[in-house]
Tab-separated table of C-alpha atoms and ligand atoms in Angstrom:
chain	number	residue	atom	x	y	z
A	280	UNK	CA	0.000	0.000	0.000
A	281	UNK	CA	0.868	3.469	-1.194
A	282	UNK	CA	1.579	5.842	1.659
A	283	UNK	CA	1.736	9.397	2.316
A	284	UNK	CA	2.734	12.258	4.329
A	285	UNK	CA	1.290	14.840	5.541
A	286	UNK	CA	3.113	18.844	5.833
A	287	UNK	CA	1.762	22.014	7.179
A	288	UNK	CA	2.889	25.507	8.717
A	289	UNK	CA	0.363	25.932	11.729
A	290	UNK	CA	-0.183	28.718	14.245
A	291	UNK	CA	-0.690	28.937	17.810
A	292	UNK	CA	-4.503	28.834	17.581
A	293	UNK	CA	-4.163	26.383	15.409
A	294	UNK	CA	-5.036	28.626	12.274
A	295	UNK	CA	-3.563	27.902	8.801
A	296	UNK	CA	-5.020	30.246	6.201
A	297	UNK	CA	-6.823	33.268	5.796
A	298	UNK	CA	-8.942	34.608	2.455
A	299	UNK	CA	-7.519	31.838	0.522
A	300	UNK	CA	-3.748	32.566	1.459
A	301	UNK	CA	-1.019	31.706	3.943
A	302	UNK	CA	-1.779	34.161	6.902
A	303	UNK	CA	1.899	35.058	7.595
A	304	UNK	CA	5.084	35.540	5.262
A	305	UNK	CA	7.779	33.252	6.081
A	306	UNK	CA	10.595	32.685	2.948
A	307	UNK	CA	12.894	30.483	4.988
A	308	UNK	CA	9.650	28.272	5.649
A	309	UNK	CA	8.362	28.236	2.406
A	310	UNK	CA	11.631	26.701	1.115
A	311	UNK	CA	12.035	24.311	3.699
A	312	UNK	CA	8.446	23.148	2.053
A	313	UNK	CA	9.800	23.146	-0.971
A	314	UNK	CA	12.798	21.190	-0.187
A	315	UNK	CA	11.207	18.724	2.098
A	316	UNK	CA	8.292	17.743	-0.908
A	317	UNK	CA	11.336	17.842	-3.420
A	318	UNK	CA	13.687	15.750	-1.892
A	319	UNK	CA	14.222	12.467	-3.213
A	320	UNK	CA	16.704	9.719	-2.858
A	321	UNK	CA	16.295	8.456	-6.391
A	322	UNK	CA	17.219	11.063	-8.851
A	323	UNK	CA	14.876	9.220	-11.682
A	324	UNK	CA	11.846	9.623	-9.573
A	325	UNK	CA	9.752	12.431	-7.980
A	326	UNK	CA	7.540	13.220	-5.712
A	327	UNK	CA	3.577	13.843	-5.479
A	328	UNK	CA	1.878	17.005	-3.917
A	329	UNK	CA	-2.043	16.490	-3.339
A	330	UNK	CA	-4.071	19.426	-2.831
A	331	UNK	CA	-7.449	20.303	-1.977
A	332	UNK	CA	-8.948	22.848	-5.047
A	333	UNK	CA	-8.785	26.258	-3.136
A	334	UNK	CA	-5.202	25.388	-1.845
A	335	UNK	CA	-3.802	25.145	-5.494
A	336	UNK	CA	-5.570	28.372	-6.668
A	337	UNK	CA	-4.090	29.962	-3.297
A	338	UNK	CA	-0.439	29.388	-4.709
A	339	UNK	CA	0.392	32.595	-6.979
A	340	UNK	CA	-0.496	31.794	-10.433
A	341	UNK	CA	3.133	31.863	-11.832
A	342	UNK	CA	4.046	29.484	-9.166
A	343	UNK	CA	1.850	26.604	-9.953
A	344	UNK	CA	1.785	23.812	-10.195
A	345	UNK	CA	4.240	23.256	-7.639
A	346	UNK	CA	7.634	22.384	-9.894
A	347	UNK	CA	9.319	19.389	-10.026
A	348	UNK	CA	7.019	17.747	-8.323
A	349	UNK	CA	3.318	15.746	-10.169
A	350	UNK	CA	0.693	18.003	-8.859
A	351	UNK	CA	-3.005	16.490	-7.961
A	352	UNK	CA	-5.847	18.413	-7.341
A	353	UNK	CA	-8.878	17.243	-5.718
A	354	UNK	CA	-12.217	18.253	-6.562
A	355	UNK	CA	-16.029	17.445	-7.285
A	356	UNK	CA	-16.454	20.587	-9.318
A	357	UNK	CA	-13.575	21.413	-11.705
A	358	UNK	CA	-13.303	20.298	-15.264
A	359	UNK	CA	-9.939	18.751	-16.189
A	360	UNK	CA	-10.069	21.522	-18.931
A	361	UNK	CA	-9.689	24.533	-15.858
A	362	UNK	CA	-6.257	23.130	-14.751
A	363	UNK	CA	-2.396	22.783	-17.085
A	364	UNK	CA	-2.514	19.547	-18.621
A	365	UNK	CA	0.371	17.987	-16.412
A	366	UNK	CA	-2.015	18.554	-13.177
A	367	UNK	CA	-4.077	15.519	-12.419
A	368	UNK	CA	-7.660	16.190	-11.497
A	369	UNK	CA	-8.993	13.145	-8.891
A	370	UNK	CA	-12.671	13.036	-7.433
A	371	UNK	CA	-11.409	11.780	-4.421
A	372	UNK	CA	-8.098	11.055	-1.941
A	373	UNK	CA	-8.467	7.497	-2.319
A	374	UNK	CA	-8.898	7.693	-5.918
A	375	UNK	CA	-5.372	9.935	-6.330
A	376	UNK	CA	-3.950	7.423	-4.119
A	377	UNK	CA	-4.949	4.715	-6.504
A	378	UNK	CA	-3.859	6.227	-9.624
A	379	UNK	CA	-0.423	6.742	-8.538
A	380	UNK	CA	-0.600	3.092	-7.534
A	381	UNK	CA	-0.951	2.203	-10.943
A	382	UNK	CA	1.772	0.289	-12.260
A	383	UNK	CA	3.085	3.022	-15.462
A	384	UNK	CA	3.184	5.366	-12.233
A	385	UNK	CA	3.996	3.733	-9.396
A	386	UNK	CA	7.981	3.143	-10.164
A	387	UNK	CA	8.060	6.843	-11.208
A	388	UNK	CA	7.238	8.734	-7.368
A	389	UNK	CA	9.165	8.098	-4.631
A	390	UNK	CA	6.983	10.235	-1.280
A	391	UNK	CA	3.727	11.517	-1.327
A	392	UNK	CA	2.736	14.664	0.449
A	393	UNK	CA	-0.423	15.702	1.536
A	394	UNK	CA	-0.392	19.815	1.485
A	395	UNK	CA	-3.869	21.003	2.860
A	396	UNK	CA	-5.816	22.156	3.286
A	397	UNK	CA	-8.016	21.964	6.294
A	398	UNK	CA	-10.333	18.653	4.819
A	399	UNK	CA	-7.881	17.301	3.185
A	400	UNK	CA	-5.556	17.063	6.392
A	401	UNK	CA	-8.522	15.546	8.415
A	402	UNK	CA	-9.086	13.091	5.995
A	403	UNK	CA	-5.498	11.697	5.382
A	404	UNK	CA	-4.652	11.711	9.572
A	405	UNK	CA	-7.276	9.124	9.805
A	406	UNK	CA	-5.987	6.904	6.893
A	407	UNK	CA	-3.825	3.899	7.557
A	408	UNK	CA	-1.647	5.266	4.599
A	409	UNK	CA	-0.583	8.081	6.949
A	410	UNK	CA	3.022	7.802	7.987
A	411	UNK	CA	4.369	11.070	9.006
A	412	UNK	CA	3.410	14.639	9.774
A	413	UNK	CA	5.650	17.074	9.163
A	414	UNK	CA	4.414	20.463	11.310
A	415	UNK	CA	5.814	23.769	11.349
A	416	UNK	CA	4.455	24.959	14.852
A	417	UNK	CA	4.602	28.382	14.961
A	418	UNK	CA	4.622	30.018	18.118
A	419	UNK	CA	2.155	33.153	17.776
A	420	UNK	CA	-1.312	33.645	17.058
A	421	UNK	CA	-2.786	35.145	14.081
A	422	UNK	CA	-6.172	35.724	12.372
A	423	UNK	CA	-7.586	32.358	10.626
A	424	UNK	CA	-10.061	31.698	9.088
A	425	UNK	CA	-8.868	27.896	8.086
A	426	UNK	CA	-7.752	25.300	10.807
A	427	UNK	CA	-5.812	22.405	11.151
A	428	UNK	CA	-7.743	19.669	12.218
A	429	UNK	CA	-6.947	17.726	15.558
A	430	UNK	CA	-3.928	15.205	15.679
A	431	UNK	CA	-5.300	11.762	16.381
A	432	UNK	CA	-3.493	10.457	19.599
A	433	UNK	CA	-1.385	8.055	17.596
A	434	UNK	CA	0.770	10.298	16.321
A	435	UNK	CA	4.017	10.671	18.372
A	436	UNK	CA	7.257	12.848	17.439
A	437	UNK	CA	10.442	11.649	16.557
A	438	UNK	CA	13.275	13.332	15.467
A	439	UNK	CA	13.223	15.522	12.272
A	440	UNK	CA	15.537	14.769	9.043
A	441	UNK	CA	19.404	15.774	9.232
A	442	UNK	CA	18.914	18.719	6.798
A	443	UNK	CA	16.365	20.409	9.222
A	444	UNK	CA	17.136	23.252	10.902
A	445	UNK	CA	16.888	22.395	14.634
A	446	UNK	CA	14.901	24.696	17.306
A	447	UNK	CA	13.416	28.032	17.312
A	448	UNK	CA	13.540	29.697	14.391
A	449	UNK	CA	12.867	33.553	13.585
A	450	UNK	CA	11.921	35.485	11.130
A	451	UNK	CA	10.259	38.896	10.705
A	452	UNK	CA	10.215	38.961	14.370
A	453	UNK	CA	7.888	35.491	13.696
A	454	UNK	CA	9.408	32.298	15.691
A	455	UNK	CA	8.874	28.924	15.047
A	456	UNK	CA	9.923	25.172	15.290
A	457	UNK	CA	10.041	22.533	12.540
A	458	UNK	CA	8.416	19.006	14.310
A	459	UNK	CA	7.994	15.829	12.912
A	460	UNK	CA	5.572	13.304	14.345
A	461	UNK	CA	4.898	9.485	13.493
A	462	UNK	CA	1.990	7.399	13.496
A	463	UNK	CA	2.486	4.696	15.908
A	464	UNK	CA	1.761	1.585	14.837
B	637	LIG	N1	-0.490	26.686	6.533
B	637	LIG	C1	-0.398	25.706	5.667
B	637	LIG	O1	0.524	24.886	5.730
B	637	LIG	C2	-1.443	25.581	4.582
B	637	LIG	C3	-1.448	24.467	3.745
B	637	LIG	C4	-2.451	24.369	2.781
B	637	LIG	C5	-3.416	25.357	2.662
B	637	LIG	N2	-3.362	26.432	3.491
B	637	LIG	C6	-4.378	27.477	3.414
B	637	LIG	O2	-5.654	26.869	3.616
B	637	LIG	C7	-6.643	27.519	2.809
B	637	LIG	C8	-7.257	26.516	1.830
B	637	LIG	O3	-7.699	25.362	2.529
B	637	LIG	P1	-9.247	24.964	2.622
B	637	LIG	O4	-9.377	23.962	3.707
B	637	LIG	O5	-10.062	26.203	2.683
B	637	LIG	O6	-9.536	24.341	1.195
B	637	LIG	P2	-8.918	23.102	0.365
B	637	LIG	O7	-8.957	21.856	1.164
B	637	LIG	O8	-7.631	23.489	-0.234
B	637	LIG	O9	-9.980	23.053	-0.805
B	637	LIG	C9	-11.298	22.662	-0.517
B	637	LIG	C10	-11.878	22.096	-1.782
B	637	LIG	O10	-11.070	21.046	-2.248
B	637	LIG	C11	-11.867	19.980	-2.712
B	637	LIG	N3	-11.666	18.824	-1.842
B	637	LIG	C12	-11.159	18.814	-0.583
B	637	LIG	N4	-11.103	17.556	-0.125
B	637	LIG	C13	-11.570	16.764	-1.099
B	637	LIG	C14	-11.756	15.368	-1.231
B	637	LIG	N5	-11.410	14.514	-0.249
B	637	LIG	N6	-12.271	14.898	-2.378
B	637	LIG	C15	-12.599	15.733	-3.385
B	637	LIG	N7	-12.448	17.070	-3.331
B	637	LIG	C16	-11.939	17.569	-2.198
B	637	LIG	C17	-13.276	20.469	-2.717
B	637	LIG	O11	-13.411	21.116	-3.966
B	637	LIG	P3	-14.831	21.162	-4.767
B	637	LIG	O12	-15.697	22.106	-3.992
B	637	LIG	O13	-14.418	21.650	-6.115
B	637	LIG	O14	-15.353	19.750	-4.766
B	637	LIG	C18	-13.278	21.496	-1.586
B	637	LIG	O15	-14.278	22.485	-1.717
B	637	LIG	C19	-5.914	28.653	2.108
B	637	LIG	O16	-6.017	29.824	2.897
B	637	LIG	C20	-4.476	28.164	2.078
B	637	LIG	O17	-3.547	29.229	1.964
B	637	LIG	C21	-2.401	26.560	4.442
């Protein structure tokens, strides 16, 4: 079975968007996501972002899709016609998750990342394909209008990947800590 993780930059009240956008501006943490749904260990494959609808028409238009990485929207509403050609369009989680388990696709991707938003989240902590959630916790409150969902108690941390920054980390007077938690089995 096909697994996934799951990455998000959350807020003290637990906030993680607001009209359709990120609510704060952190470049250092933006490229850590980048780097973190990048990285690969086999430089022939890549890696999978899956996105609820309003989440990939939140990223900037000349940013999306996300590069270098196969892009899948999820939506009831959208016509495949409304997004680039190379984004996939899937009715449903389980149904992205079975389409990269098809066999043309399946030796191309290495991770998949869940990348909101607040549905989307909910729905992949509670799926056994769930391995890992990779939070940015930052430590100040700001006005939401999007939440992260609650962590199921499985979910303990263990220590983050070599390349991450360790600690507090501050920027525009914003701190925060990169965490990474586990589901136990
Ligand atoms: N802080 C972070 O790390 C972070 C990460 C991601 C997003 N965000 C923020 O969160 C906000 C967007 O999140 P959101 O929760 O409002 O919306 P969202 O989950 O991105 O999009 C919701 C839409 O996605 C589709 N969808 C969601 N789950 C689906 C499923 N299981 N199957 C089929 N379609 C599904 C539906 O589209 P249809 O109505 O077309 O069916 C639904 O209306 C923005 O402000 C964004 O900036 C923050």
């Amino acid at each position: 079975m096909l697994r996934f993780n799951l990455i998000v930059a959350v807020s003290e009240n637990f906030g993680i968007g607001l009209k359709g956008d990120l609510p704060w501006r952190l470049k250092s943490e933006l490229k850590y996501f980048s780097r973190t749904t990048k990285r690969t260990s086999d430089p022939n494959k890549r890696n999978v972002v899956i996105m609820g609808r309003k989440t990939y028409f939140g990223v900037p238009a000349s940013k999306r899709p996300l590069p270098e990485r196969l892009n899948i929207v999820l939506s009831t509403t959208l016509q495949p016609a409304e997004l680039p050609s190379d984004v996939v369009l899937c009715p449903s989680l389980e149904e992205a998750m079975k389409h990269l388990e098809e066999e043309t696709l399946r030796d191309q991707i290495e991770n998949v990342w869940i990348v909101g938003g607040s549905g989307v989240y909910e729905e992949a902590m509670a799926s056994s394909r769930c391995n890992r959630l990779y939070i940015t916790k930052i430590q100040q409150n700001f006005e939401c209008d999007t939440f992260f969902p609650s962590i199921p108690d499985c979910f303990r941390e263990v220590p983050p990947d070599a390349d991450t920054p360790v600690g507090v980390q501050e920027e525009n007077g914003i701190k925060y800590e990169y965490k990474v938690l586990e589901k136990r089995e």
